[in-house]
Amino acid sequence: MAGRLENRIAIVTGAAGGIGAASARRLAQEGAKVVLGDIDVEAAAVAAQDIPGATSLPLDLTGENSIREFAEQVTADLGRIDILHNNAAIQNDAQRQADLDVLNLDVAAWDRAMAVNVRGAMLMSKYVLPHMIEQGHGSIIHSASGFGVQGEATLTAYGSSKAALIQLNRMIATQYGKLGVRSNCMVIGFVLTPLAQESTPPMVKDILLSHHLTPRLGQPDDVANLVAFLASDESEFITGAAIPVDGGVTAHQPSYADFQKMFAEMGGGKL
């Protein structure tokens, strides 16, 4: 039985691991030919080996020439681009340690976040859009974050960049929808990627889970499933949306977890 994305060509950025690799795998399962783009060339090549029919290409989202050459190479090799998943973001340990509150924020960390998370996504879209417009259809999917819709004590640059990405999504949807191109954004919550699984202490996981409306924390496949839906014709009437995939964290009052704990302690069960 053919998949929903049979004969489609998909690009996933930041695809060497985590959500990107899971999304690339899911798109391939639906029949798409997937090109994994990442600055970590070796890791992307390894990830591509585990995905039937997938290939990988080097991609530096801070360089416009790299982005343009990447898009040109994909169309030269595969003839078209139907799906773009703007997933890549800079969020390594060094970046986290520099991305603090405004008073203590390293301006270089701000610039890096904006360069990769927003400018990179804009340029990827810029160089993919002509191909989608020419063929009369395409789906662009952006990975934003709950940090882009809620305040936090730290990660100022990351949160601000994700908020900008949500607005970029609306701009693309508005400007090119009549030409057959859809653009949607996923507002992603805490996801247990291999890195998060290893680096997040159990106590922190428990605190995060207490604010979820689901009985478990998120997995990369939860996001990948939404990517596959937004890439498919089943979502053809959805564009310009910012869809939470966060276990309900942004759907309730901040006091929810405290009241739940209080009722449990009083013997009244859970809310």
mmCIF file of C-alpha atoms in Angstrom:
data_model
loop_
_atom_site.group_PDB
_atom_site.id
_atom_site.type_symbol
_atom_site.label_atom_id
_atom_site.label_comp_id
_atom_site.label_asym_id
_atom_site.label_seq_id
_atom_site.Cartn_x
_atom_site.Cartn_y
_atom_site.Cartn_z
ATOM 1 C CA MET A 1 0.000 0.000 0.000
ATOM 2 C CA ALA A 2 1.460 3.357 -1.049
ATOM 3 C CA GLY A 3 2.180 5.881 1.652
ATOM 4 C CA ARG A 4 0.697 9.342 1.902
ATOM 5 C CA LEU A 5 3.911 10.893 0.577
ATOM 6 C CA GLU A 6 4.731 8.530 -2.277
ATOM 7 C CA ASN A 7 6.969 10.201 -4.906
ATOM 8 C CA ARG A 8 7.404 13.348 -2.799
ATOM 9 C CA ILE A 9 10.818 14.901 -2.141
ATOM 10 C CA ALA A 10 11.418 16.119 1.396
ATOM 11 C CA ILE A 11 14.179 18.123 3.054
ATOM 12 C CA VAL A 12 14.778 17.958 6.818
ATOM 13 C CA THR A 13 17.307 20.321 8.381
ATOM 14 C CA GLY A 14 19.068 19.510 11.622
ATOM 15 C CA ALA A 15 18.437 15.880 10.765
ATOM 16 C CA ALA A 16 21.511 14.220 12.260
ATOM 17 C CA GLY A 17 19.623 13.164 15.387
ATOM 18 C CA GLY A 18 16.702 13.750 17.729
ATOM 19 C CA ILE A 19 13.507 15.187 16.292
ATOM 20 C CA GLY A 20 15.084 15.780 12.871
ATOM 21 C CA ALA A 21 16.149 12.172 12.408
ATOM 22 C CA ALA A 22 12.793 10.906 13.688
ATOM 23 C CA SER A 23 10.950 13.191 11.260
ATOM 24 C CA ALA A 24 13.103 12.101 8.333
ATOM 25 C CA ARG A 25 12.435 8.461 9.212
ATOM 26 C CA ARG A 26 8.675 9.063 9.442
ATOM 27 C CA LEU A 27 8.522 10.902 6.126
ATOM 28 C CA ALA A 28 10.390 8.041 4.472
ATOM 29 C CA GLN A 29 7.964 5.531 5.971
ATOM 30 C CA GLU A 30 5.190 7.445 4.208
ATOM 31 C CA GLY A 31 6.977 7.054 0.872
ATOM 32 C CA ALA A 32 8.964 10.290 0.555
ATOM 33 C CA LYS A 33 12.543 10.472 -0.631
ATOM 34 C CA VAL A 34 14.254 12.391 2.147
ATOM 35 C CA VAL A 35 17.390 14.525 2.093
ATOM 36 C CA LEU A 36 18.955 15.093 5.507
ATOM 37 C CA GLY A 37 20.763 18.403 5.912
ATOM 38 C CA ASP A 38 23.076 19.118 8.823
ATOM 39 C CA ILE A 39 26.316 20.891 9.644
ATOM 40 C CA ASP A 40 27.460 17.638 11.273
ATOM 41 C CA VAL A 41 28.077 15.869 7.981
ATOM 42 C CA GLU A 42 29.221 12.552 9.430
ATOM 43 C CA ALA A 43 26.309 12.216 11.856
ATOM 44 C CA ALA A 44 23.818 13.075 9.106
ATOM 45 C CA ALA A 45 25.347 10.429 6.838
ATOM 46 C CA VAL A 46 25.036 7.829 9.606
ATOM 47 C CA ALA A 47 21.401 8.805 10.229
ATOM 48 C CA ALA A 48 20.634 8.574 6.507
ATOM 49 C CA GLN A 49 22.001 5.021 6.372
ATOM 50 C CA ASP A 50 19.193 3.895 8.694
ATOM 51 C CA ILE A 51 16.459 5.449 6.522
ATOM 52 C CA PRO A 52 15.513 3.630 3.292
ATOM 53 C CA GLY A 53 16.192 5.744 0.224
ATOM 54 C CA ALA A 54 17.488 8.720 2.208
ATOM 55 C CA THR A 55 20.570 10.772 1.375
ATOM 56 C CA SER A 56 22.442 13.489 3.238
ATOM 57 C CA LEU A 57 24.138 16.729 2.237
ATOM 58 C CA PRO A 58 26.222 19.234 4.206
ATOM 59 C CA LEU A 59 24.285 22.309 5.291
ATOM 60 C CA ASP A 60 25.479 25.387 7.188
ATOM 61 C CA LEU A 61 22.455 27.511 8.022
ATOM 62 C CA THR A 62 24.630 30.519 8.847
ATOM 63 C CA GLY A 63 25.861 30.691 5.244
ATOM 64 C CA GLU A 64 23.552 31.815 2.456
ATOM 65 C CA ASN A 65 25.744 30.214 -0.197
ATOM 66 C CA SER A 66 25.577 26.870 1.616
ATOM 67 C CA ILE A 67 21.781 27.059 1.739
ATOM 68 C CA ARG A 68 21.436 28.032 -1.913
ATOM 69 C CA GLU A 69 23.823 25.289 -3.029
ATOM 70 C CA PHE A 70 21.969 22.756 -0.880
ATOM 71 C CA ALA A 71 18.614 23.571 -2.509
ATOM 72 C CA GLU A 72 20.166 23.548 -5.966
ATOM 73 C CA GLN A 73 21.784 20.172 -5.337
ATOM 74 C CA VAL A 74 18.524 18.612 -4.152
ATOM 75 C CA THR A 75 16.651 19.756 -7.258
ATOM 76 C CA ALA A 76 19.519 18.681 -9.521
ATOM 77 C CA ASP A 77 19.590 15.210 -7.941
ATOM 78 C CA LEU A 78 15.862 14.624 -7.405
ATOM 79 C CA GLY A 79 14.094 17.065 -9.711
ATOM 80 C CA ARG A 80 11.805 18.807 -7.230
ATOM 81 C CA ILE A 81 11.180 19.789 -3.608
ATOM 82 C CA ASP A 82 7.741 19.109 -2.135
ATOM 83 C CA ILE A 83 8.372 19.310 1.608
ATOM 84 C CA LEU A 84 10.692 21.423 3.744
ATOM 85 C CA HIS A 85 10.984 20.772 7.458
ATOM 86 C CA ASN A 86 12.854 23.697 9.028
ATOM 87 C CA ASN A 87 13.881 21.792 12.118
ATOM 88 C CA ALA A 88 17.466 22.885 12.820
ATOM 89 C CA ALA A 89 18.278 25.066 15.807
ATOM 90 C CA ILE A 90 21.402 25.860 17.781
ATOM 91 C CA GLN A 91 21.057 24.645 21.357
ATOM 92 C CA ASN A 92 24.284 22.988 22.456
ATOM 93 C CA ASP A 93 25.840 23.216 25.924
ATOM 94 C CA ALA A 94 28.036 26.204 25.086
ATOM 95 C CA GLN A 95 25.065 28.092 23.655
ATOM 96 C CA ARG A 96 22.888 27.308 26.673
ATOM 97 C CA GLN A 97 25.532 28.574 29.083
ATOM 98 C CA ALA A 98 25.710 31.881 27.220
ATOM 99 C CA ASP A 99 21.956 32.285 26.583
ATOM 100 C CA LEU A 100 20.866 33.717 29.933
ATOM 101 C CA ASP A 101 18.585 36.485 31.183
ATOM 102 C CA VAL A 102 18.829 39.820 29.372
ATOM 103 C CA LEU A 103 21.269 41.392 31.839
ATOM 104 C CA ASN A 104 23.680 38.474 31.572
ATOM 105 C CA LEU A 105 23.042 37.420 27.985
ATOM 106 C CA ASP A 106 26.099 37.021 25.763
ATOM 107 C CA VAL A 107 25.248 39.066 22.664
ATOM 108 C CA ALA A 108 27.126 36.550 20.522
ATOM 109 C CA ALA A 109 24.695 33.866 21.740
ATOM 110 C CA TRP A 110 21.781 36.101 20.682
ATOM 111 C CA ASP A 111 23.333 36.543 17.240
ATOM 112 C CA ARG A 112 23.942 32.806 16.834
ATOM 113 C CA ALA A 113 20.350 31.953 17.784
ATOM 114 C CA MET A 114 18.941 34.474 15.333
ATOM 115 C CA ALA A 115 21.354 33.419 12.579
ATOM 116 C CA VAL A 116 20.492 29.719 12.749
ATOM 117 C CA ASN A 117 16.957 29.543 14.114
ATOM 118 C CA VAL A 118 15.366 32.415 12.182
ATOM 119 C CA ARG A 119 17.651 33.642 9.400
ATOM 120 C CA GLY A 120 18.523 30.071 8.451
ATOM 121 C CA ALA A 121 14.860 29.057 8.267
ATOM 122 C CA MET A 122 14.035 32.170 6.256
ATOM 123 C CA LEU A 123 16.824 31.480 3.764
ATOM 124 C CA MET A 124 15.905 27.804 3.441
ATOM 125 C CA SER A 125 12.356 28.902 2.659
ATOM 126 C CA LYS A 126 13.590 31.586 0.259
ATOM 127 C CA TYR A 127 15.538 29.088 -1.845
ATOM 128 C CA VAL A 128 12.932 26.326 -1.743
ATOM 129 C CA LEU A 129 9.873 28.483 -2.417
ATOM 130 C CA PRO A 130 10.569 29.090 -6.157
ATOM 131 C CA HIS A 131 10.510 25.334 -6.795
ATOM 132 C CA MET A 132 7.266 24.892 -4.846
ATOM 133 C CA ILE A 133 5.639 27.851 -6.590
ATOM 134 C CA GLU A 134 6.655 26.565 -10.025
ATOM 135 C CA GLN A 135 5.078 23.160 -9.404
ATOM 136 C CA GLY A 136 1.997 24.692 -7.751
ATOM 137 C CA HIS A 137 2.250 23.031 -4.351
ATOM 138 C CA GLY A 138 4.491 22.533 -1.346
ATOM 139 C CA SER A 139 4.461 22.228 2.422
ATOM 140 C CA ILE A 140 6.868 24.053 4.719
ATOM 141 C CA ILE A 141 6.917 22.945 8.354
ATOM 142 C CA HIS A 142 8.793 24.839 11.058
ATOM 143 C CA SER A 143 9.929 23.549 14.462
ATOM 144 C CA ALA A 144 9.197 26.295 16.976
ATOM 145 C CA SER A 145 9.010 25.885 20.742
ATOM 146 C CA GLY A 146 6.990 26.605 23.835
ATOM 147 C CA PHE A 147 9.780 29.044 24.690
ATOM 148 C CA GLY A 148 8.471 31.114 21.779
ATOM 149 C CA VAL A 149 5.069 31.639 23.401
ATOM 150 C CA GLN A 150 5.928 31.663 27.125
ATOM 151 C CA GLY A 151 8.423 33.633 29.180
ATOM 152 C CA GLU A 152 11.294 31.996 31.036
ATOM 153 C CA ALA A 153 14.073 32.996 33.446
ATOM 154 C CA THR A 154 16.755 32.152 30.889
ATOM 155 C CA LEU A 155 17.198 31.163 27.200
ATOM 156 C CA THR A 156 16.310 34.691 26.091
ATOM 157 C CA ALA A 157 17.800 34.332 22.619
ATOM 158 C CA TYR A 158 16.361 30.880 21.977
ATOM 159 C CA GLY A 159 12.850 31.912 23.044
ATOM 160 C CA SER A 160 12.945 35.138 21.059
ATOM 161 C CA SER A 161 14.164 33.326 17.954
ATOM 162 C CA LYS A 162 11.351 30.775 18.207
ATOM 163 C CA ALA A 163 8.780 33.552 18.578
ATOM 164 C CA ALA A 164 10.175 35.121 15.416
ATOM 165 C CA LEU A 165 9.936 31.761 13.654
ATOM 166 C CA ILE A 166 6.236 31.526 14.511
ATOM 167 C CA GLN A 167 5.688 34.911 12.852
ATOM 168 C CA LEU A 168 7.849 33.999 9.852
ATOM 169 C CA ASN A 169 5.545 31.012 9.408
ATOM 170 C CA ARG A 170 2.500 33.292 9.214
ATOM 171 C CA MET A 171 4.225 35.551 6.715
ATOM 172 C CA ILE A 172 5.074 32.674 4.371
ATOM 173 C CA ALA A 173 1.568 31.224 4.639
ATOM 174 C CA THR A 174 0.009 34.602 3.851
ATOM 175 C CA GLN A 175 2.321 35.538 0.996
ATOM 176 C CA TYR A 176 2.346 32.246 -0.928
ATOM 177 C CA GLY A 177 -0.831 30.391 0.004
ATOM 178 C CA LYS A 178 -2.657 31.373 -3.166
ATOM 179 C CA LEU A 179 0.249 29.926 -5.124
ATOM 180 C CA GLY A 180 -0.244 26.503 -3.577
ATOM 181 C CA VAL A 181 2.357 26.644 -0.797
ATOM 182 C CA ARG A 182 1.330 25.909 2.770
ATOM 183 C CA SER A 183 3.351 26.865 5.832
ATOM 184 C CA ASN A 184 2.716 25.601 9.361
ATOM 185 C CA CYS A 185 4.561 25.727 12.631
ATOM 186 C CA MET A 186 4.812 23.214 15.470
ATOM 187 C CA VAL A 187 5.105 24.680 18.970
ATOM 188 C CA ILE A 188 7.100 21.870 20.541
ATOM 189 C CA GLY A 189 7.311 21.212 24.259
ATOM 190 C CA PHE A 190 9.825 19.125 26.194
ATOM 191 C CA VAL A 191 10.738 16.038 24.180
ATOM 192 C CA LEU A 192 12.848 13.129 25.396
ATOM 193 C CA THR A 193 15.390 13.091 22.617
ATOM 194 C CA PRO A 194 18.401 10.885 23.327
ATOM 195 C CA LEU A 195 20.298 13.973 24.529
ATOM 196 C CA ALA A 196 17.440 15.126 26.788
ATOM 197 C CA GLN A 197 17.000 11.610 28.147
ATOM 198 C CA GLU A 198 20.646 11.492 29.134
ATOM 199 C CA SER A 199 21.136 15.056 30.373
ATOM 200 C CA THR A 200 17.871 15.757 32.240
ATOM 201 C CA PRO A 201 17.897 14.706 35.916
ATOM 202 C CA PRO A 202 14.970 12.501 37.047
ATOM 203 C CA MET A 203 13.746 15.215 39.437
ATOM 204 C CA VAL A 204 13.502 17.709 36.582
ATOM 205 C CA LYS A 205 11.624 15.169 34.455
ATOM 206 C CA ASP A 206 9.152 14.714 37.329
ATOM 207 C CA ILE A 207 8.601 18.467 37.601
ATOM 208 C CA LEU A 208 8.046 18.746 33.862
ATOM 209 C CA LEU A 209 5.658 15.789 33.852
ATOM 210 C CA SER A 210 3.594 17.375 36.611
ATOM 211 C CA HIS A 211 2.759 20.217 34.213
ATOM 212 C CA HIS A 212 1.724 17.875 31.388
ATOM 213 C CA LEU A 213 -1.894 16.867 30.853
ATOM 214 C CA THR A 214 -0.697 13.522 29.531
ATOM 215 C CA PRO A 215 0.571 10.561 31.570
ATOM 216 C CA ARG A 216 3.999 10.667 29.899
ATOM 217 C CA LEU A 217 6.571 13.038 28.472
ATOM 218 C CA GLY A 218 6.984 13.578 24.747
ATOM 219 C CA GLN A 219 9.000 11.438 22.358
ATOM 220 C CA PRO A 220 10.568 12.438 19.012
ATOM 221 C CA ASP A 221 8.007 10.284 17.187
ATOM 222 C CA ASP A 222 5.189 12.426 18.612
ATOM 223 C CA VAL A 223 6.571 15.368 16.665
ATOM 224 C CA ALA A 224 7.445 13.255 13.637
ATOM 225 C CA ASN A 225 3.833 12.078 13.358
ATOM 226 C CA LEU A 226 2.664 15.689 13.140
ATOM 227 C CA VAL A 227 5.333 16.452 10.539
ATOM 228 C CA ALA A 228 4.048 13.612 8.355
ATOM 229 C CA PHE A 229 0.464 14.865 8.658
ATOM 230 C CA LEU A 230 1.376 18.469 7.813
ATOM 231 C CA ALA A 231 3.428 17.263 4.856
ATOM 232 C CA SER A 232 0.522 15.253 3.458
ATOM 233 C CA ASP A 233 -2.578 16.224 1.479
ATOM 234 C CA GLU A 234 -4.692 15.319 4.510
ATOM 235 C CA SER A 235 -3.741 18.720 5.950
ATOM 236 C CA GLU A 236 -4.282 20.680 2.728
ATOM 237 C CA PHE A 237 -6.780 23.068 4.414
ATOM 238 C CA ILE A 238 -4.380 23.900 7.255
ATOM 239 C CA THR A 239 -1.911 26.742 6.778
ATOM 240 C CA GLY A 240 -0.512 29.566 8.885
ATOM 241 C CA ALA A 241 -1.139 27.524 12.038
ATOM 242 C CA ALA A 242 1.007 27.278 15.153
ATOM 243 C CA ILE A 243 0.126 23.845 16.518
ATOM 244 C CA PRO A 244 1.163 22.875 20.048
ATOM 245 C CA VAL A 245 2.701 19.430 20.434
ATOM 246 C CA ASP A 246 3.508 19.656 24.118
ATOM 247 C CA GLY A 247 1.297 17.286 26.112
ATOM 248 C CA GLY A 248 -1.012 20.163 27.020
ATOM 249 C CA VAL A 249 1.584 22.231 28.891
ATOM 250 C CA THR A 250 0.457 25.506 27.303
ATOM 251 C CA ALA A 251 -3.256 24.658 27.623
ATOM 252 C CA HIS A 252 -3.740 25.261 31.345
ATOM 253 C CA GLN A 253 -3.216 27.650 34.238
ATOM 254 C CA PRO A 254 0.304 27.642 35.761
ATOM 255 C CA SER A 255 -1.196 26.648 39.138
ATOM 256 C CA TYR A 256 -2.478 23.339 37.718
ATOM 257 C CA ALA A 257 0.380 21.198 39.024
ATOM 258 C CA ASP A 258 0.231 22.756 42.508
ATOM 259 C CA PHE A 259 -3.517 22.185 42.829
ATOM 260 C CA GLN A 260 -3.171 18.632 41.540
ATOM 261 C CA LYS A 261 -0.584 17.908 44.223
ATOM 262 C CA MET A 262 -2.710 19.592 46.908
ATOM 263 C CA PHE A 263 -5.813 17.559 46.098
ATOM 264 C CA ALA A 264 -3.795 14.352 46.038
ATOM 265 C CA GLU A 265 -2.357 15.121 49.491
ATOM 266 C CA MET A 266 -5.883 15.802 50.805
ATOM 267 C CA GLY A 267 -6.957 12.339 49.638
ATOM 268 C CA GLY A 268 -9.145 13.693 46.874
ATOM 269 C CA GLY A 269 -7.278 12.051 44.026
ATOM 270 C CA LYS A 270 -6.029 13.963 41.013
ATOM 271 C CA LEU A 271 -7.766 16.682 39.059
#
